[in-house]
Amino acid sequence: MKVVLFCGGYGMRMRGGSGDVVPKPMQLVGPRPLLWHVMRYYAHFGHTEFVLCLGYGAEHIKNFFLTYQETASNDFVIRDGRVELLGADISDWTITFVDTGVESAIGERLRRVRAHLGGDEYFLANYADVLTDAPLDTMIERFHASGAAASMMVVPPQSSFHCVDISDGGEIKDIIPVARMPLWENGGYFVLSQEIFDLLPPGGDLVEDACGTLAGQGRLFGYRHLGFWKPADTFKERAELDDAYRNGSRPWMVWEQA
């Protein structure tokens, strides 16, 4: 299936200020940007046709692929002055770059790339800044078995904050870590049918408008994932992923596992 990646937002929580022009999907984890890690994940499962919804920082994303260096993440031999690659990452990828506007909501970005999905009944979508080790094949199989029109991966709350049960008089009854509460949050990995476009108004939002409507109809499937899942919304989260990469703890890099 084709993979639509939303990579055109400002990403202000990741940037160091107005002078930091590198978009969030291009922030590095190891020698490669977040966007590459997300795409490599999908490619591992055989999904190598990508549609990038560009906006802020589009030139950085375009230039990365236009000047792509396979040697940064693959072994190679120099023989007689020529580079011979011992592996390749993106040689079998098809990437469509689409300007979907700097200010567009995610639902509107999706509307603007509809023509690039062709006649495919189903496609995948993601935010391009969340890493996981979820079994994508299983996720897709369970979506089809559910008969739903769309699905999203859901994960336990990641917050380190605590919820407080307090009476009207101010007496605290209980303190519960958010992560221990029976809640699930949107994990950002979607399997969608073309029907999603019927529920997206101009300028609309994928989750609130389309998925919200399907949830009310009982036609939105949630795939529960209890394994590794980590967003990179902030400098701290990106730095944690980078440290994990350098320490050899890389559960999201499923293509390296036997």
JSON list of N, CA, C and O in Angstrom, two decimals, residues 7-34:
[
{"chain": "A", "resi": 7, "resn": "CYS", "atom": "N", "xyz": [4.44, 15.71, 6.86]},
{"chain": "A", "resi": 7, "resn": "CYS", "atom": "CA", "xyz": [5.73, 16.26, 7.31]},
{"chain": "A", "resi": 7, "resn": "CYS", "atom": "C", "xyz": [5.85, 17.74, 6.93]},
{"chain": "A", "resi": 7, "resn": "CYS", "atom": "O", "xyz": [6.91, 18.19, 6.51]},
{"chain": "A", "resi": 8, "resn": "GLY", "atom": "N", "xyz": [4.75, 18.50, 7.12]},
{"chain": "A", "resi": 8, "resn": "GLY", "atom": "CA", "xyz": [4.78, 19.89, 6.72]},
{"chain": "A", "resi": 8, "resn": "GLY", "atom": "C", "xyz": [4.48, 20.88, 7.82]},
{"chain": "A", "resi": 8, "resn": "GLY", "atom": "O", "xyz": [4.39, 22.09, 7.58]},
{"chain": "A", "resi": 9, "resn": "GLY", "atom": "N", "xyz": [4.33, 20.41, 9.07]},
{"chain": "A", "resi": 9, "resn": "GLY", "atom": "CA", "xyz": [4.02, 21.32, 10.17]},
{"chain": "A", "resi": 9, "resn": "GLY", "atom": "C", "xyz": [5.22, 22.11, 10.64]},
{"chain": "A", "resi": 9, "resn": "GLY", "atom": "O", "xyz": [6.36, 21.83, 10.27]},
{"chain": "A", "resi": 10, "resn": "TYR", "atom": "N", "xyz": [4.96, 23.11, 11.48]},
{"chain": "A", "resi": 10, "resn": "TYR", "atom": "CA", "xyz": [6.04, 23.96, 11.99]},
{"chain": "A", "resi": 10, "resn": "TYR", "atom": "C", "xyz": [6.93, 23.24, 13.00]},
{"chain": "A", "resi": 10, "resn": "TYR", "atom": "O", "xyz": [8.12, 23.49, 13.09]},
{"chain": "A", "resi": 11, "resn": "GLY", "atom": "N", "xyz": [6.34, 22.34, 13.82]},
{"chain": "A", "resi": 11, "resn": "GLY", "atom": "CA", "xyz": [7.13, 21.62, 14.81]},
{"chain": "A", "resi": 11, "resn": "GLY", "atom": "C", "xyz": [7.81, 22.55, 15.80]},
{"chain": "A", "resi": 11, "resn": "GLY", "atom": "O", "xyz": [8.99, 22.37, 16.12]},
{"chain": "A", "resi": 12, "resn": "MET", "atom": "N", "xyz": [7.09, 23.53, 16.34]},
{"chain": "A", "resi": 12, "resn": "MET", "atom": "CA", "xyz": [7.70, 24.55, 17.19]},
{"chain": "A", "resi": 12, "resn": "MET", "atom": "C", "xyz": [8.30, 24.00, 18.47]},
{"chain": "A", "resi": 12, "resn": "MET", "atom": "O", "xyz": [9.26, 24.54, 19.01]},
{"chain": "A", "resi": 13, "resn": "ARG", "atom": "N", "xyz": [7.75, 22.89, 18.99]},
{"chain": "A", "resi": 13, "resn": "ARG", "atom": "CA", "xyz": [8.29, 22.33, 20.24]},
{"chain": "A", "resi": 13, "resn": "ARG", "atom": "C", "xyz": [9.65, 21.69, 20.02]},
{"chain": "A", "resi": 13, "resn": "ARG", "atom": "O", "xyz": [10.37, 21.44, 20.98]},
{"chain": "A", "resi": 14, "resn": "MET", "atom": "N", "xyz": [9.99, 21.43, 18.78]},
{"chain": "A", "resi": 14, "resn": "MET", "atom": "CA", "xyz": [11.28, 20.84, 18.46]},
{"chain": "A", "resi": 14, "resn": "MET", "atom": "C", "xyz": [12.31, 21.89, 18.09]},
{"chain": "A", "resi": 14, "resn": "MET", "atom": "O", "xyz": [13.51, 21.73, 18.31]},
{"chain": "A", "resi": 15, "resn": "ARG", "atom": "N", "xyz": [11.87, 23.00, 17.54]},
{"chain": "A", "resi": 15, "resn": "ARG", "atom": "CA", "xyz": [12.79, 24.00, 17.03]},
{"chain": "A", "resi": 15, "resn": "ARG", "atom": "C", "xyz": [13.32, 24.90, 18.14]},
{"chain": "A", "resi": 15, "resn": "ARG", "atom": "O", "xyz": [12.68, 25.10, 19.17]},
{"chain": "A", "resi": 16, "resn": "GLY", "atom": "N", "xyz": [14.51, 25.45, 17.92]},
{"chain": "A", "resi": 16, "resn": "GLY", "atom": "CA", "xyz": [15.15, 26.29, 18.91]},
{"chain": "A", "resi": 16, "resn": "GLY", "atom": "C", "xyz": [14.78, 27.76, 18.80]},
{"chain": "A", "resi": 16, "resn": "GLY", "atom": "O", "xyz": [15.35, 28.59, 19.48]},
{"chain": "A", "resi": 17, "resn": "GLY", "atom": "N", "xyz": [13.82, 28.09, 17.95]},
{"chain": "A", "resi": 17, "resn": "GLY", "atom": "CA", "xyz": [13.40, 29.47, 17.76]},
{"chain": "A", "resi": 17, "resn": "GLY", "atom": "C", "xyz": [13.14, 29.74, 16.30]},
{"chain": "A", "resi": 17, "resn": "GLY", "atom": "O", "xyz": [13.26, 28.86, 15.44]},
{"chain": "A", "resi": 18, "resn": "SER", "atom": "N", "xyz": [12.78, 30.98, 15.99]},
{"chain": "A", "resi": 18, "resn": "SER", "atom": "CA", "xyz": [12.43, 31.33, 14.61]},
{"chain": "A", "resi": 18, "resn": "SER", "atom": "C", "xyz": [13.62, 31.18, 13.66]},
{"chain": "A", "resi": 18, "resn": "SER", "atom": "O", "xyz": [13.45, 31.04, 12.45]},
{"chain": "A", "resi": 19, "resn": "GLY", "atom": "N", "xyz": [14.85, 31.22, 14.21]},
{"chain": "A", "resi": 19, "resn": "GLY", "atom": "CA", "xyz": [16.02, 31.08, 13.37]},
{"chain": "A", "resi": 19, "resn": "GLY", "atom": "C", "xyz": [16.39, 29.65, 13.05]},
{"chain": "A", "resi": 19, "resn": "GLY", "atom": "O", "xyz": [17.25, 29.38, 12.22]},
{"chain": "A", "resi": 20, "resn": "ASP", "atom": "N", "xyz": [15.75, 28.70, 13.73]},
{"chain": "A", "resi": 20, "resn": "ASP", "atom": "CA", "xyz": [15.99, 27.27, 13.49]},
{"chain": "A", "resi": 20, "resn": "ASP", "atom": "C", "xyz": [15.04, 26.82, 12.38]},
{"chain": "A", "resi": 20, "resn": "ASP", "atom": "O", "xyz": [13.85, 26.64, 12.61]},
{"chain": "A", "resi": 21, "resn": "VAL", "atom": "N", "xyz": [15.55, 26.66, 11.19]},
{"chain": "A", "resi": 21, "resn": "VAL", "atom": "CA", "xyz": [14.70, 26.40, 10.02]},
{"chain": "A", "resi": 21, "resn": "VAL", "atom": "C", "xyz": [14.58, 24.92, 9.68]},
{"chain": "A", "resi": 21, "resn": "VAL", "atom": "O", "xyz": [13.86, 24.56, 8.75]},
{"chain": "A", "resi": 22, "resn": "VAL", "atom": "N", "xyz": [15.26, 24.04, 10.39]},
{"chain": "A", "resi": 22, "resn": "VAL", "atom": "CA", "xyz": [15.20, 22.61, 10.10]},
{"chain": "A", "resi": 22, "resn": "VAL", "atom": "C", "xyz": [13.86, 22.05, 10.60]},
{"chain": "A", "resi": 22, "resn": "VAL", "atom": "O", "xyz": [13.56, 22.14, 11.79]},
{"chain": "A", "resi": 23, "resn": "PRO", "atom": "N", "xyz": [13.04, 21.50, 9.72]},
{"chain": "A", "resi": 23, "resn": "PRO", "atom": "CA", "xyz": [11.74, 20.97, 10.15]},
{"chain": "A", "resi": 23, "resn": "PRO", "atom": "C", "xyz": [11.90, 19.74, 11.03]},
{"chain": "A", "resi": 23, "resn": "PRO", "atom": "O", "xyz": [12.92, 19.04, 10.96]},
{"chain": "A", "resi": 24, "resn": "LYS", "atom": "N", "xyz": [10.90, 19.48, 11.85]},
{"chain": "A", "resi": 24, "resn": "LYS", "atom": "CA", "xyz": [10.98, 18.38, 12.81]},
{"chain": "A", "resi": 24, "resn": "LYS", "atom": "C", "xyz": [11.30, 17.03, 12.16]},
{"chain": "A", "resi": 24, "resn": "LYS", "atom": "O", "xyz": [12.14, 16.28, 12.69]},
{"chain": "A", "resi": 25, "resn": "PRO", "atom": "N", "xyz": [10.68, 16.65, 11.05]},
{"chain": "A", "resi": 25, "resn": "PRO", "atom": "CA", "xyz": [10.99, 15.34, 10.47]},
{"chain": "A", "resi": 25, "resn": "PRO", "atom": "C", "xyz": [12.45, 15.18, 10.05]},
{"chain": "A", "resi": 25, "resn": "PRO", "atom": "O", "xyz": [12.91, 14.06, 9.84]},
{"chain": "A", "resi": 26, "resn": "MET", "atom": "N", "xyz": [13.19, 16.31, 9.94]},
{"chain": "A", "resi": 26, "resn": "MET", "atom": "CA", "xyz": [14.58, 16.23, 9.52]},
{"chain": "A", "resi": 26, "resn": "MET", "atom": "C", "xyz": [15.55, 16.29, 10.69]},
{"chain": "A", "resi": 26, "resn": "MET", "atom": "O", "xyz": [16.78, 16.30, 10.49]},
{"chain": "A", "resi": 27, "resn": "GLN", "atom": "N", "xyz": [15.06, 16.30, 11.91]},
{"chain": "A", "resi": 27, "resn": "GLN", "atom": "CA", "xyz": [15.93, 16.24, 13.07]},
{"chain": "A", "resi": 27, "resn": "GLN", "atom": "C", "xyz": [16.56, 14.84, 13.14]},
{"chain": "A", "resi": 27, "resn": "GLN", "atom": "O", "xyz": [15.90, 13.84, 12.87]},
{"chain": "A", "resi": 28, "resn": "LEU", "atom": "N", "xyz": [17.82, 14.77, 13.51]},
{"chain": "A", "resi": 28, "resn": "LEU", "atom": "CA", "xyz": [18.58, 13.53, 13.41]},
{"chain": "A", "resi": 28, "resn": "LEU", "atom": "C", "xyz": [18.37, 12.58, 14.59]},
{"chain": "A", "resi": 28, "resn": "LEU", "atom": "O", "xyz": [18.31, 12.99, 15.75]},
{"chain": "A", "resi": 29, "resn": "VAL", "atom": "N", "xyz": [18.29, 11.30, 14.26]},
{"chain": "A", "resi": 29, "resn": "VAL", "atom": "CA", "xyz": [18.42, 10.20, 15.22]},
{"chain": "A", "resi": 29, "resn": "VAL", "atom": "C", "xyz": [19.51, 9.31, 14.65]},
{"chain": "A", "resi": 29, "resn": "VAL", "atom": "O", "xyz": [19.32, 8.63, 13.64]},
{"chain": "A", "resi": 30, "resn": "GLY", "atom": "N", "xyz": [20.69, 9.35, 15.25]},
{"chain": "A", "resi": 30, "resn": "GLY", "atom": "CA", "xyz": [21.84, 8.72, 14.62]},
{"chain": "A", "resi": 30, "resn": "GLY", "atom": "C", "xyz": [22.22, 9.53, 13.39]},
{"chain": "A", "resi": 30, "resn": "GLY", "atom": "O", "xyz": [22.11, 10.76, 13.38]},
{"chain": "A", "resi": 31, "resn": "PRO", "atom": "N", "xyz": [22.64, 8.88, 12.31]},
{"chain": "A", "resi": 31, "resn": "PRO", "atom": "CA", "xyz": [23.07, 9.62, 11.12]},
{"chain": "A", "resi": 31, "resn": "PRO", "atom": "C", "xyz": [21.93, 10.00, 10.18]},
{"chain": "A", "resi": 31, "resn": "PRO", "atom": "O", "xyz": [22.17, 10.64, 9.16]},
{"chain": "A", "resi": 32, "resn": "ARG", "atom": "N", "xyz": [20.71, 9.60, 10.51]},
{"chain": "A", "resi": 32, "resn": "ARG", "atom": "CA", "xyz": [19.58, 9.83, 9.61]},
{"chain": "A", "resi": 32, "resn": "ARG", "atom": "C", "xyz": [18.45, 10.58, 10.33]},
{"chain": "A", "resi": 32, "resn": "ARG", "atom": "O", "xyz": [18.29, 10.46, 11.55]},
{"chain": "A", "resi": 33, "resn": "PRO", "atom": "N", "xyz": [17.63, 11.34, 9.58]},
{"chain": "A", "resi": 33, "resn": "PRO", "atom": "CA", "xyz": [16.54, 12.08, 10.20]},
{"chain": "A", "resi": 33, "resn": "PRO", "atom": "C", "xyz": [15.37, 11.18, 10.59]},
{"chain": "A", "resi": 33, "resn": "PRO", "atom": "O", "xyz": [15.24, 10.05, 10.11]},
{"chain": "A", "resi": 34, "resn": "LEU", "atom": "N", "xyz": [14.51, 11.71, 11.43]},
{"chain": "A", "resi": 34, "resn": "LEU", "atom": "CA", "xyz": [13.32, 10.99, 11.88]},
{"chain": "A", "resi": 34, "resn": "LEU", "atom": "C", "xyz": [12.52, 10.44, 10.70]},
{"chain": "A", "resi": 34, "resn": "LEU", "atom": "O", "xyz": [12.07, 9.29, 10.72]}
]
